[in-house]
CSV table of N, CA and C in Angstrom, one decimal:
chain,number,residue,atom,x,y,z
W,1,VAL,N,0.8,-1.2,0.0
W,1,VAL,CA,0.0,0.0,0.0
W,1,VAL,C,0.9,1.2,0.0
W,2,ALA,N,1.5,1.7,1.1
W,2,ALA,CA,2.4,2.8,1.1
W,2,ALA,C,3.7,2.4,0.4
W,3,MET,N,4.0,1.1,0.5
W,3,MET,CA,5.2,0.6,-0.2
W,3,MET,C,5.1,0.5,-1.7
W,4,ASP,N,3.8,0.4,-2.1
W,4,ASP,CA,3.5,0.2,-3.6
W,4,ASP,C,3.5,1.6,-4.2
W,5,VAL,N,4.7,2.1,-4.5
W,5,VAL,CA,4.9,3.5,-4.9
W,5,VAL,C,4.1,3.7,-6.3
W,6,ASP,N,4.2,2.8,-7.2
W,6,ASP,CA,3.6,3.0,-8.5
W,6,ASP,C,2.2,2.7,-8.6
W,7,GLY,N,1.6,2.1,-7.5
W,7,GLY,CA,0.2,1.9,-7.4
W,7,GLY,C,-0.3,0.7,-8.2
W,8,ASP,N,0.6,-0.2,-8.6
W,8,ASP,CA,0.1,-1.3,-9.5
W,8,ASP,C,-0.4,-2.5,-8.7
W,9,GLY,N,-0.5,-2.4,-7.3
W,9,GLY,CA,-1.1,-3.4,-6.5
W,9,GLY,C,-0.1,-4.5,-6.1
W,10,ALA,N,1.2,-4.3,-6.4
W,10,ALA,CA,2.2,-5.2,-6.0
W,10,ALA,C,3.5,-4.4,-5.6
W,11,VAL,N,4.2,-5.0,-4.7
W,11,VAL,CA,5.5,-4.4,-4.3
W,11,VAL,C,6.6,-5.1,-5.0
W,12,ASP,N,7.2,-4.3,-6.0
W,12,ASP,CA,8.2,-4.9,-6.8
W,12,ASP,C,9.6,-4.8,-6.1
W,13,GLU,N,10.6,-5.4,-6.7
W,13,GLU,CA,12.0,-5.4,-6.1
W,13,GLU,C,12.5,-4.0,-5.9
W,14,ASP,N,12.3,-3.0,-6.8
W,14,ASP,CA,12.8,-1.7,-6.6
W,14,ASP,C,12.1,-1.0,-5.4
W,15,GLU,N,10.8,-1.2,-5.3
W,15,GLU,CA,10.0,-0.6,-4.2
W,15,GLU,C,10.5,-1.2,-2.9
W,16,PHE,N,10.7,-2.5,-2.8
W,16,PHE,CA,11.1,-3.2,-1.6
W,16,PHE,C,12.5,-2.7,-1.3
W,17,THR,N,13.4,-2.5,-2.2
W,17,THR,CA,14.8,-2.1,-2.0
W,17,THR,C,14.7,-0.6,-1.4
W,18,ALA,N,13.9,0.2,-2.0
W,18,ALA,CA,13.8,1.6,-1.6
W,18,ALA,C,13.3,1.6,-0.1
W,19,LEU,N,12.3,0.8,0.2
W,19,LEU,CA,11.8,0.7,1.6
W,19,LEU,C,12.9,0.3,2.6
W,20,MET,N,13.7,-0.7,2.2
W,20,MET,CA,14.8,-1.2,3.1
W,20,MET,C,15.8,-0.1,3.3
W,21,LEU,N,16.1,0.7,2.2
W,21,LEU,CA,17.1,1.8,2.4
W,21,LEU,C,16.6,2.9,3.3
W,22,ARG,N,15.3,3.2,3.2
W,22,ARG,CA,14.7,4.2,4.0
W,22,ARG,C,14.7,3.7,5.5
W,23,LEU,N,14.4,2.4,5.7
W,23,LEU,CA,14.4,1.9,7.1
W,23,LEU,C,15.8,1.9,7.7
W,24,ARG,N,16.8,1.6,6.9
W,24,ARG,CA,18.2,1.7,7.3
W,24,ARG,C,18.6,3.1,7.7
W,25,ARG,N,18.2,4.1,6.9
W,25,ARG,CA,18.5,5.5,7.2
W,25,ARG,C,17.8,5.9,8.4
W,26,LEU,N,16.6,5.5,8.6
W,26,LEU,CA,15.8,5.8,9.8
W,26,LEU,C,16.5,5.2,11.1
W,27,SER,N,17.0,4.0,10.9
W,27,SER,CA,17.6,3.3,12.1
W,27,SER,C,18.9,4.0,12.4
W,28,GLU,N,19.7,4.4,11.4
W,28,GLU,CA,21.0,5.1,11.6
W,28,GLU,C,20.7,6.4,12.2
W,29,GLY,N,19.7,7.1,11.7
W,29,GLY,CA,19.3,8.4,12.3
W,29,GLY,C,18.9,8.3,13.7
W,30,GLU,N,18.2,7.3,14.0
W,30,GLU,CA,17.7,7.0,15.4
W,30,GLU,C,18.9,6.8,16.3
W,31,GLU,N,19.9,6.1,15.9
W,31,GLU,CA,21.1,5.8,16.7
W,31,GLU,C,21.8,7.1,17.0
W,32,ARG,N,22.0,8.0,15.9
W,32,ARG,CA,22.7,9.3,16.1
W,32,ARG,C,21.9,10.1,17.1
W,33,LEU,N,20.5,10.1,16.9
W,33,LEU,CA,19.7,10.9,17.8
W,33,LEU,C,19.8,10.5,19.2
W,34,MET,N,19.7,9.2,19.4
W,34,MET,CA,19.8,8.6,20.8
W,34,MET,C,21.2,9.0,21.4
W,35,HIS,N,22.2,9.0,20.6
W,35,HIS,CA,23.6,9.4,21.2
W,35,HIS,C,23.5,10.8,21.7
W,36,TYR,N,22.8,11.7,21.0
W,36,TYR,CA,22.6,13.1,21.4
W,36,TYR,C,21.7,13.2,22.6
W,37,LEU,N,20.6,12.4,22.6
W,37,LEU,CA,19.6,12.6,23.6
W,37,LEU,C,19.9,12.0,24.9
W,38,MET,N,20.6,10.9,25.0
W,38,MET,CA,20.8,10.2,26.2
W,38,MET,C,21.4,11.1,27.4
W,39,PRO,N,22.3,12.0,27.1
W,39,PRO,CA,22.8,12.9,28.2
W,39,PRO,C,21.7,13.7,28.9
W,40,VAL,N,20.6,13.9,28.2
W,40,VAL,CA,19.4,14.6,28.7
W,40,VAL,C,18.8,13.8,29.8
W,41,ASP,N,18.9,12.5,29.7
W,41,ASP,CA,18.3,11.6,30.7
W,41,ASP,C,19.1,11.5,32.0
W,42,VAL,N,19.0,12.6,32.7
W,42,VAL,CA,19.9,12.8,33.9
W,42,VAL,C,19.7,11.8,35.0
W,43,ASN,N,18.5,11.3,35.1
W,43,ASN,CA,18.2,10.3,36.1
W,43,ASN,C,18.4,8.9,35.7
W,44,GLY,N,18.8,8.7,34.4
W,44,GLY,CA,19.1,7.4,33.8
W,44,GLY,C,18.0,6.4,33.8
W,45,ASP,N,16.8,6.8,33.7
W,45,ASP,CA,15.7,5.9,33.7
W,45,ASP,C,15.2,5.4,32.3
W,46,HIS,N,16.0,5.9,31.3
W,46,HIS,CA,15.7,5.6,29.9
W,46,HIS,C,14.3,6.1,29.5
W,47,GLN,N,13.8,7.1,30.1
W,47,GLN,CA,12.5,7.7,29.8
W,47,GLN,C,12.7,9.3,29.8
W,48,LEU,N,11.9,9.9,29.0
W,48,LEU,CA,11.9,11.4,29.0
W,48,LEU,C,10.7,11.9,29.7
W,49,ASP,N,11.0,12.8,30.6
W,49,ASP,CA,9.9,13.5,31.4
W,49,ASP,C,9.9,15.0,31.0
W,50,PRO,N,8.8,15.7,31.3
W,50,PRO,CA,8.7,17.1,30.9
W,50,PRO,C,9.9,18.0,31.3
W,51,THR,N,10.5,17.8,32.5
W,51,THR,CA,11.6,18.6,32.9
W,51,THR,C,12.8,18.3,31.9
W,52,GLU,N,13.1,17.0,31.6
W,52,GLU,CA,14.2,16.7,30.7
W,52,GLU,C,13.9,17.2,29.3
W,53,LEU,N,12.7,17.2,28.9
W,53,LEU,CA,12.4,17.8,27.6
W,53,LEU,C,12.6,19.3,27.5
W,54,ARG,N,12.2,20.0,28.6
W,54,ARG,CA,12.5,21.5,28.7
W,54,ARG,C,14.0,21.7,28.6
W,55,ARG,N,14.8,20.9,29.3
W,55,ARG,CA,16.3,21.0,29.3
W,55,ARG,C,16.8,20.8,27.9
W,56,LEU,N,16.3,19.8,27.2
W,56,LEU,CA,16.7,19.5,25.9
W,56,LEU,C,16.4,20.6,24.9
W,57,PHE,N,15.2,21.2,25.0
W,57,PHE,CA,14.8,22.3,24.1
W,57,PHE,C,15.7,23.5,24.4
W,58,GLY,N,16.0,23.8,25.7
W,58,GLY,CA,16.9,24.9,26.1
W,58,GLY,C,18.3,24.7,25.6
W,59,SER,N,18.7,23.5,25.5
W,59,SER,CA,20.1,23.2,25.1
W,59,SER,C,20.3,23.5,23.6
W,60,VAL,N,19.2,23.5,22.8
W,60,VAL,CA,19.3,23.8,21.4
W,60,VAL,C,18.7,25.1,21.1
W,61,GLY,N,18.5,25.9,22.1
W,61,GLY,CA,18.0,27.3,21.9
W,61,GLY,C,16.5,27.4,21.5
W,62,GLN,N,15.7,26.4,21.9
W,62,GLN,CA,14.3,26.4,21.5
W,62,GLN,C,13.5,26.7,22.7
W,63,PRO,N,12.4,27.4,22.6
W,63,PRO,CA,11.5,27.7,23.7
W,63,PRO,C,10.8,26.4,24.1
W,64,PRO,N,10.4,26.3,25.4
W,64,PRO,CA,9.7,25.1,25.9
W,64,PRO,C,8.4,25.0,25.2
W,65,LEU,N,7.8,23.7,25.3
W,65,LEU,CA,6.5,23.5,24.8
W,65,LEU,C,5.5,24.3,25.7
W,66,THR,N,4.3,24.6,25.2
W,66,THR,CA,3.3,25.1,26.0
W,66,THR,C,2.7,24.0,26.9
W,67,PRO,N,2.0,24.4,28.0
W,67,PRO,CA,1.4,23.3,28.8
W,67,PRO,C,0.5,22.4,28.0
W,68,GLN,N,-0.2,23.0,27.0
W,68,GLN,CA,-1.1,22.2,26.2
W,68,GLN,C,-0.3,21.2,25.3
W,69,GLU,N,0.8,21.7,24.8
W,69,GLU,CA,1.6,20.8,23.9
W,69,GLU,C,2.2,19.7,24.8
W,70,GLU,N,2.7,20.0,26.0
W,70,GLU,CA,3.2,18.9,26.9
W,70,GLU,C,2.1,17.9,27.2
W,71,ARG,N,0.9,18.3,27.5
W,71,ARG,CA,-0.2,17.4,27.7
W,71,ARG,C,-0.4,16.5,26.5
W,72,HIS,N,-0.4,17.1,25.3
W,72,HIS,CA,-0.6,16.3,24.1
W,72,HIS,C,0.5,15.3,23.9
W,73,LEU,N,1.8,15.7,24.2
W,73,LEU,CA,2.9,14.8,24.1
W,73,LEU,C,3.0,13.7,25.1
W,74,PHE,N,2.8,14.1,26.4
W,74,PHE,CA,3.0,13.2,27.5
W,74,PHE,C,1.7,12.6,28.1
W,75,GLY,N,0.6,13.1,27.7
W,75,GLY,CA,-0.7,12.6,28.2
W,75,GLY,C,-1.1,13.6,29.3
W,76,PRO,N,-2.4,13.4,29.7
W,76,PRO,CA,-3.0,14.3,30.7
W,76,PRO,C,-2.3,14.3,32.1
W,77,LEU,N,-1.6,13.3,32.4
W,77,LEU,CA,-0.9,13.2,33.7
W,77,LEU,C,0.6,13.7,33.6
W,78,ALA,N,1.0,14.1,32.5
W,78,ALA,CA,2.4,14.6,32.2
W,78,ALA,C,3.4,13.6,32.7
W,79,GLY,N,3.1,12.3,32.3
W,79,GLY,CA,4.0,11.2,32.7
W,79,GLY,C,5.3,11.2,32.0
W,80,ARG,N,5.8,10.1,31.7
W,80,ARG,CA,7.1,9.9,31.0
W,80,ARG,C,6.9,9.1,29.8
W,81,LEU,N,7.8,9.3,28.8
W,81,LEU,CA,7.8,8.6,27.6
W,81,LEU,C,9.1,7.8,27.5
W,82,SER,N,9.0,6.6,27.0
W,82,SER,CA,10.2,5.9,26.7
W,82,SER,C,10.9,6.7,25.5
W,83,TRP,N,12.2,6.5,25.4
W,83,TRP,CA,12.9,7.2,24.3
W,83,TRP,C,12.4,6.7,23.0
W,84,SER,N,12.0,5.4,22.8
W,84,SER,CA,11.5,4.9,21.6
W,84,SER,C,10.2,5.5,21.3
W,85,ALA,N,9.3,5.7,22.3
W,85,ALA,CA,8.0,6.3,22.1
W,85,ALA,C,8.2,7.8,21.6
W,86,PHE,N,9.2,8.5,22.3
W,86,PHE,CA,9.4,9.9,21.9
W,86,PHE,C,9.9,10.0,20.5
W,87,ILE,N,10.8,9.1,20.1
W,87,ILE,CA,11.3,9.1,18.7
W,87,ILE,C,10.2,8.8,17.7
W,88,ASP,N,9.4,7.8,18.1
W,88,ASP,CA,8.2,7.5,17.2
W,88,ASP,C,7.3,8.7,17.0
W,89,ARG,N,7.1,9.4,18.1
W,89,ARG,CA,6.3,10.6,17.9
W,89,ARG,C,7.0,11.7,17.1
W,90,LEU,N,8.3,11.8,17.2
W,90,LEU,CA,9.0,12.7,16.4
W,90,LEU,C,8.9,12.4,14.9
W,91,LEU,N,8.9,11.1,14.6
W,91,LEU,CA,8.8,10.6,13.2
W,91,LEU,C,7.4,10.9,12.7
W,92,LEU,N,6.4,10.9,13.5
W,92,LEU,CA,5.0,11.1,13.0
W,92,LEU,C,4.7,12.6,12.8
W,93,VAL,N,5.6,13.5,13.3
W,93,VAL,CA,5.3,14.9,13.1
W,93,VAL,C,5.6,15.3,11.7
């Protein structure tokens, strides 16, 4: 469906190869991103909380999220996100 770029109802070798290359690039990008993000996890729990996210944004010169944006990202209880959930949400933006 999304892999079927030419819309012919089948995933051919070129489409499959393109998908595998995109997945590899995403994986490599995720590894680089995690290398940068892990120092933000000051308590070492392998999860991102709102305070750590504010620190991350500040470290790259970005304003913090609004309270509404934080609730949308973390849920109504402003809990924690695993790093993989955070990256998944970044990829969906």
